[in-house]
Amino acid sequence: MSDAAAAGGAPLLARLQAEQVAARKAQDRGRVLLLGTVVSEARNRELALRRALTDDDVVEVLRKAVKKRREASGVYAQAGRADMADREAAEAVALETFLPAAVDPEEIRAAIREAVANGATAVGAGMGAVLPRFKGRVDGAVVSALVREALAAR
């Protein structure tokens, strides 16, 4: 276990490491590799930030890892490699289990309506008003699409 996890820095990182150890004991090579990659990405993030990671930092690393795998799955599917596309999609689903519960789209829409009512007339302004409320719990692409939808309906 890392010093940050032992000191209570990021319980989510400690959970990822514990899952990796359990996968190692179960000799689940794919899961060990997946979790090892994410833990390594988290460590690299920790070095880049020059401070102990918080759960929000680890969630950000996980979201990026899920996004990478979703994109890779799409590329493999377009190339006719269904086996690789399925593997990448399964990895994305496995990583999503570590993410906090998703925010209800209606809650996001309500925040967007409020932002538009307060004068947000561009996508950037709308996202700037909404994203901080849901930091780490919602995908920026989802918010962007909903903001565009709200501004178009205006």
PDB file of C-alpha atoms in Angstrom:
ATOM      1  CA  MET A   1       0.000   0.000   0.000  1.00  0.00           C
ATOM      2  CA  SER A   2       1.270   3.483  -0.801  1.00  0.00           C
ATOM      3  CA  ASP A   3       2.152   6.117   1.758  1.00  0.00           C
ATOM      4  CA  ALA A   4      -0.753   8.295   0.604  1.00  0.00           C
ATOM      5  CA  ALA A   5      -3.256   5.471   0.979  1.00  0.00           C
ATOM      6  CA  ALA A   6      -1.819   4.450   4.340  1.00  0.00           C
ATOM      7  CA  ALA A   7      -2.030   8.045   5.554  1.00  0.00           C
ATOM      8  CA  GLY A   8      -5.653   8.285   4.450  1.00  0.00           C
ATOM      9  CA  GLY A   9      -4.865  10.306   1.295  1.00  0.00           C
ATOM     10  CA  ALA A  10      -7.191   8.619  -1.170  1.00  0.00           C
ATOM     11  CA  PRO A  11      -9.427   5.771  -0.018  1.00  0.00           C
ATOM     12  CA  LEU A  12     -10.432   5.124  -3.640  1.00  0.00           C
ATOM     13  CA  LEU A  13      -6.805   4.540  -4.607  1.00  0.00           C
ATOM     14  CA  ALA A  14      -6.423   2.180  -1.654  1.00  0.00           C
ATOM     15  CA  ARG A  15      -9.548   0.332  -2.843  1.00  0.00           C
ATOM     16  CA  LEU A  16      -8.098   0.012  -6.357  1.00  0.00           C
ATOM     17  CA  GLN A  17      -4.880  -1.374  -4.918  1.00  0.00           C
ATOM     18  CA  ALA A  18      -6.775  -3.830  -2.707  1.00  0.00           C
ATOM     19  CA  GLU A  19      -8.783  -5.001  -5.732  1.00  0.00           C
ATOM     20  CA  GLN A  20      -5.536  -5.455  -7.644  1.00  0.00           C
ATOM     21  CA  VAL A  21      -4.122  -7.606  -4.839  1.00  0.00           C
ATOM     22  CA  ALA A  22      -7.321  -9.679  -4.771  1.00  0.00           C
ATOM     23  CA  ALA A  23      -7.154 -10.125  -8.547  1.00  0.00           C
ATOM     24  CA  ARG A  24      -3.520 -11.189  -8.250  1.00  0.00           C
ATOM     25  CA  LYS A  25      -4.443 -13.792  -5.632  1.00  0.00           C
ATOM     26  CA  ALA A  26      -7.273 -15.032  -7.866  1.00  0.00           C
ATOM     27  CA  GLN A  27      -4.801 -15.126 -10.784  1.00  0.00           C
ATOM     28  CA  ASP A  28      -7.092 -12.959 -12.916  1.00  0.00           C
ATOM     29  CA  ARG A  29      -4.434 -11.642 -15.303  1.00  0.00           C
ATOM     30  CA  GLY A  30      -6.708  -9.294 -17.225  1.00  0.00           C
ATOM     31  CA  ARG A  31      -8.013  -7.586 -14.102  1.00  0.00           C
ATOM     32  CA  VAL A  32      -4.511  -7.357 -12.590  1.00  0.00           C
ATOM     33  CA  LEU A  33      -3.276  -5.662 -15.769  1.00  0.00           C
ATOM     34  CA  LEU A  34      -6.259  -3.306 -15.931  1.00  0.00           C
ATOM     35  CA  LEU A  35      -6.034  -2.245 -12.287  1.00  0.00           C
ATOM     36  CA  GLY A  36      -2.246  -2.045 -12.453  1.00  0.00           C
ATOM     37  CA  THR A  37      -2.490   0.324 -15.391  1.00  0.00           C
ATOM     38  CA  VAL A  38      -4.965   2.577 -13.590  1.00  0.00           C
ATOM     39  CA  VAL A  39      -2.937   2.571 -10.355  1.00  0.00           C
ATOM     40  CA  SER A  40       0.150   3.474 -12.398  1.00  0.00           C
ATOM     41  CA  GLU A  41      -1.730   6.330 -14.097  1.00  0.00           C
ATOM     42  CA  ALA A  42      -2.804   7.533 -10.646  1.00  0.00           C
ATOM     43  CA  ARG A  43       0.800   7.428  -9.420  1.00  0.00           C
ATOM     44  CA  ASN A  44       1.902   9.429 -12.461  1.00  0.00           C
ATOM     45  CA  ARG A  45      -0.816  11.975 -11.688  1.00  0.00           C
ATOM     46  CA  GLU A  46       0.420  12.150  -8.095  1.00  0.00           C
ATOM     47  CA  LEU A  47       3.950  12.877  -9.312  1.00  0.00           C
ATOM     48  CA  ALA A  48       2.685  15.522 -11.736  1.00  0.00           C
ATOM     49  CA  LEU A  49       0.672  17.257  -9.002  1.00  0.00           C
ATOM     50  CA  ARG A  50       3.498  16.945  -6.456  1.00  0.00           C
ATOM     51  CA  ARG A  51       1.050  16.195  -3.664  1.00  0.00           C
ATOM     52  CA  ALA A  52      -0.941  13.294  -2.289  1.00  0.00           C
ATOM     53  CA  LEU A  53      -3.960  12.373  -4.390  1.00  0.00           C
ATOM     54  CA  THR A  54      -7.501  13.023  -3.264  1.00  0.00           C
ATOM     55  CA  ASP A  55     -10.442  10.868  -4.273  1.00  0.00           C
ATOM     56  CA  ASP A  56     -11.402  13.564  -6.804  1.00  0.00           C
ATOM     57  CA  ASP A  57      -7.981  13.175  -8.448  1.00  0.00           C
ATOM     58  CA  VAL A  58      -8.392   9.396  -8.622  1.00  0.00           C
ATOM     59  CA  VAL A  59     -11.920   9.776 -10.044  1.00  0.00           C
ATOM     60  CA  GLU A  60     -10.480  12.034 -12.739  1.00  0.00           C
ATOM     61  CA  VAL A  61      -7.874   9.387 -13.617  1.00  0.00           C
ATOM     62  CA  LEU A  62     -10.606   6.725 -13.717  1.00  0.00           C
ATOM     63  CA  ARG A  63     -12.839   8.863 -15.953  1.00  0.00           C
ATOM     64  CA  LYS A  64      -9.974   9.373 -18.400  1.00  0.00           C
ATOM     65  CA  ALA A  65      -9.247   5.640 -18.395  1.00  0.00           C
ATOM     66  CA  VAL A  66     -12.913   4.826 -19.065  1.00  0.00           C
ATOM     67  CA  LYS A  67     -13.038   7.410 -21.855  1.00  0.00           C
ATOM     68  CA  LYS A  68      -9.890   5.959 -23.461  1.00  0.00           C
ATOM     69  CA  ARG A  69     -11.363   2.479 -23.415  1.00  0.00           C
ATOM     70  CA  ARG A  70     -14.715   3.620 -24.828  1.00  0.00           C
ATOM     71  CA  GLU A  71     -12.928   5.415 -27.677  1.00  0.00           C
ATOM     72  CA  ALA A  72     -10.697   2.405 -28.327  1.00  0.00           C
ATOM     73  CA  SER A  73     -13.752   0.161 -28.369  1.00  0.00           C
ATOM     74  CA  GLY A  74     -15.341   2.356 -31.031  1.00  0.00           C
ATOM     75  CA  VAL A  75     -12.181   2.360 -33.143  1.00  0.00           C
ATOM     76  CA  TYR A  76     -11.878  -1.434 -32.908  1.00  0.00           C
ATOM     77  CA  ALA A  77     -15.557  -1.845 -33.809  1.00  0.00           C
ATOM     78  CA  GLN A  78     -15.111   0.343 -36.905  1.00  0.00           C
ATOM     79  CA  ALA A  79     -12.067  -1.704 -37.895  1.00  0.00           C
ATOM     80  CA  GLY A  80     -14.076  -4.923 -37.636  1.00  0.00           C
ATOM     81  CA  ARG A  81     -12.264  -6.210 -34.538  1.00  0.00           C
ATOM     82  CA  ALA A  82     -15.291  -7.146 -32.446  1.00  0.00           C
ATOM     83  CA  ASP A  83     -13.157  -9.220 -30.048  1.00  0.00           C
ATOM     84  CA  MET A  84     -10.951  -6.248 -29.137  1.00  0.00           C
ATOM     85  CA  ALA A  85     -13.934  -3.870 -29.062  1.00  0.00           C
ATOM     86  CA  ASP A  86     -15.705  -6.161 -26.598  1.00  0.00           C
ATOM     87  CA  ARG A  87     -12.578  -6.422 -24.418  1.00  0.00           C
ATOM     88  CA  GLU A  88     -12.163  -2.628 -24.274  1.00  0.00           C
ATOM     89  CA  ALA A  89     -15.872  -2.148 -23.513  1.00  0.00           C
ATOM     90  CA  ALA A  90     -15.685  -4.754 -20.726  1.00  0.00           C
ATOM     91  CA  GLU A  91     -12.672  -2.957 -19.235  1.00  0.00           C
ATOM     92  CA  ALA A  92     -14.572   0.350 -19.318  1.00  0.00           C
ATOM     93  CA  VAL A  93     -17.508  -1.264 -17.496  1.00  0.00           C
ATOM     94  CA  ALA A  94     -15.139  -2.782 -14.921  1.00  0.00           C
ATOM     95  CA  LEU A  95     -13.577   0.624 -14.225  1.00  0.00           C
ATOM     96  CA  GLU A  96     -16.959   2.341 -13.998  1.00  0.00           C
ATOM     97  CA  THR A  97     -17.724   0.268 -10.905  1.00  0.00           C
ATOM     98  CA  PHE A  98     -15.166   2.405  -9.049  1.00  0.00           C
ATOM     99  CA  LEU A  99     -16.734   5.709 -10.098  1.00  0.00           C
ATOM    100  CA  PRO A 100     -19.280   7.544  -7.947  1.00  0.00           C
ATOM    101  CA  ALA A 101     -22.939   7.214  -8.920  1.00  0.00           C
ATOM    102  CA  ALA A 102     -23.905   9.198 -11.992  1.00  0.00           C
ATOM    103  CA  VAL A 103     -25.942  12.363 -11.623  1.00  0.00           C
ATOM    104  CA  ASP A 104     -29.555  12.278 -12.769  1.00  0.00           C
ATOM    105  CA  PRO A 105     -29.870  14.054 -16.158  1.00  0.00           C
ATOM    106  CA  GLU A 106     -32.869  16.011 -14.842  1.00  0.00           C
ATOM    107  CA  GLU A 107     -30.707  17.447 -12.066  1.00  0.00           C
ATOM    108  CA  ILE A 108     -28.180  18.540 -14.696  1.00  0.00           C
ATOM    109  CA  ARG A 109     -30.933  20.043 -16.869  1.00  0.00           C
ATOM    110  CA  ALA A 110     -32.248  22.008 -13.873  1.00  0.00           C
ATOM    111  CA  ALA A 111     -28.768  23.432 -13.221  1.00  0.00           C
ATOM    112  CA  ILE A 112     -28.450  24.321 -16.917  1.00  0.00           C
ATOM    113  CA  ARG A 113     -31.859  26.047 -16.928  1.00  0.00           C
ATOM    114  CA  GLU A 114     -30.733  28.050 -13.908  1.00  0.00           C
ATOM    115  CA  ALA A 115     -27.448  28.993 -15.611  1.00  0.00           C
ATOM    116  CA  VAL A 116     -29.273  30.093 -18.777  1.00  0.00           C
ATOM    117  CA  ALA A 117     -31.731  32.098 -16.668  1.00  0.00           C
ATOM    118  CA  ASN A 118     -28.756  33.793 -14.977  1.00  0.00           C
ATOM    119  CA  GLY A 119     -27.450  34.978 -18.348  1.00  0.00           C
ATOM    120  CA  ALA A 120     -25.385  32.152 -19.859  1.00  0.00           C
ATOM    121  CA  THR A 121     -25.717  32.697 -23.609  1.00  0.00           C
ATOM    122  CA  ALA A 122     -22.842  30.532 -24.866  1.00  0.00           C
ATOM    123  CA  VAL A 123     -21.905  26.887 -24.382  1.00  0.00           C
ATOM    124  CA  GLY A 124     -18.707  27.773 -22.526  1.00  0.00           C
ATOM    125  CA  ALA A 125     -20.508  30.048 -20.085  1.00  0.00           C
ATOM    126  CA  GLY A 126     -23.184  27.434 -19.443  1.00  0.00           C
ATOM    127  CA  MET A 127     -20.649  24.692 -18.856  1.00  0.00           C
ATOM    128  CA  GLY A 128     -18.585  26.982 -16.634  1.00  0.00           C
ATOM    129  CA  ALA A 129     -21.613  27.550 -14.439  1.00  0.00           C
ATOM    130  CA  VAL A 130     -22.733  23.905 -14.316  1.00  0.00           C
ATOM    131  CA  LEU A 131     -19.608  21.729 -14.207  1.00  0.00           C
ATOM    132  CA  PRO A 132     -18.256  22.921 -10.824  1.00  0.00           C
ATOM    133  CA  ARG A 133     -21.486  21.751  -9.161  1.00  0.00           C
ATOM    134  CA  PHE A 134     -21.036  18.193 -10.399  1.00  0.00           C
ATOM    135  CA  LYS A 135     -17.235  17.974 -10.349  1.00  0.00           C
ATOM    136  CA  GLY A 136     -16.117  14.410 -10.875  1.00  0.00           C
ATOM    137  CA  ARG A 137     -19.649  13.037 -11.094  1.00  0.00           C
ATOM    138  CA  VAL A 138     -20.613  13.884 -14.670  1.00  0.00           C
ATOM    139  CA  ASP A 139     -18.972  13.660 -18.088  1.00  0.00           C
ATOM    140  CA  GLY A 140     -18.231  17.025 -19.686  1.00  0.00           C
ATOM    141  CA  ALA A 141     -19.491  15.781 -23.060  1.00  0.00           C
ATOM    142  CA  VAL A 142     -22.905  15.063 -21.528  1.00  0.00           C
ATOM    143  CA  VAL A 143     -23.082  18.539 -20.001  1.00  0.00           C
ATOM    144  CA  SER A 144     -21.972  20.107 -23.276  1.00  0.00           C
ATOM    145  CA  ALA A 145     -24.712  18.319 -25.223  1.00  0.00           C
ATOM    146  CA  LEU A 146     -27.355  19.309 -22.672  1.00  0.00           C
ATOM    147  CA  VAL A 147     -26.187  22.951 -22.661  1.00  0.00           C
ATOM    148  CA  ARG A 148     -26.326  23.066 -26.471  1.00  0.00           C
ATOM    149  CA  GLU A 149     -29.825  21.574 -26.331  1.00  0.00           C
ATOM    150  CA  ALA A 150     -30.975  24.181 -23.793  1.00  0.00           C
ATOM    151  CA  LEU A 151     -29.463  27.084 -25.712  1.00  0.00           C
ATOM    152  CA  ALA A 152     -31.013  25.896 -28.987  1.00  0.00           C
ATOM    153  CA  ALA A 153     -34.440  25.664 -27.341  1.00  0.00           C
ATOM    154  CA  ARG A 154     -34.172  29.247 -26.077  1.00  0.00           C
TER     155      ARG A 154
END
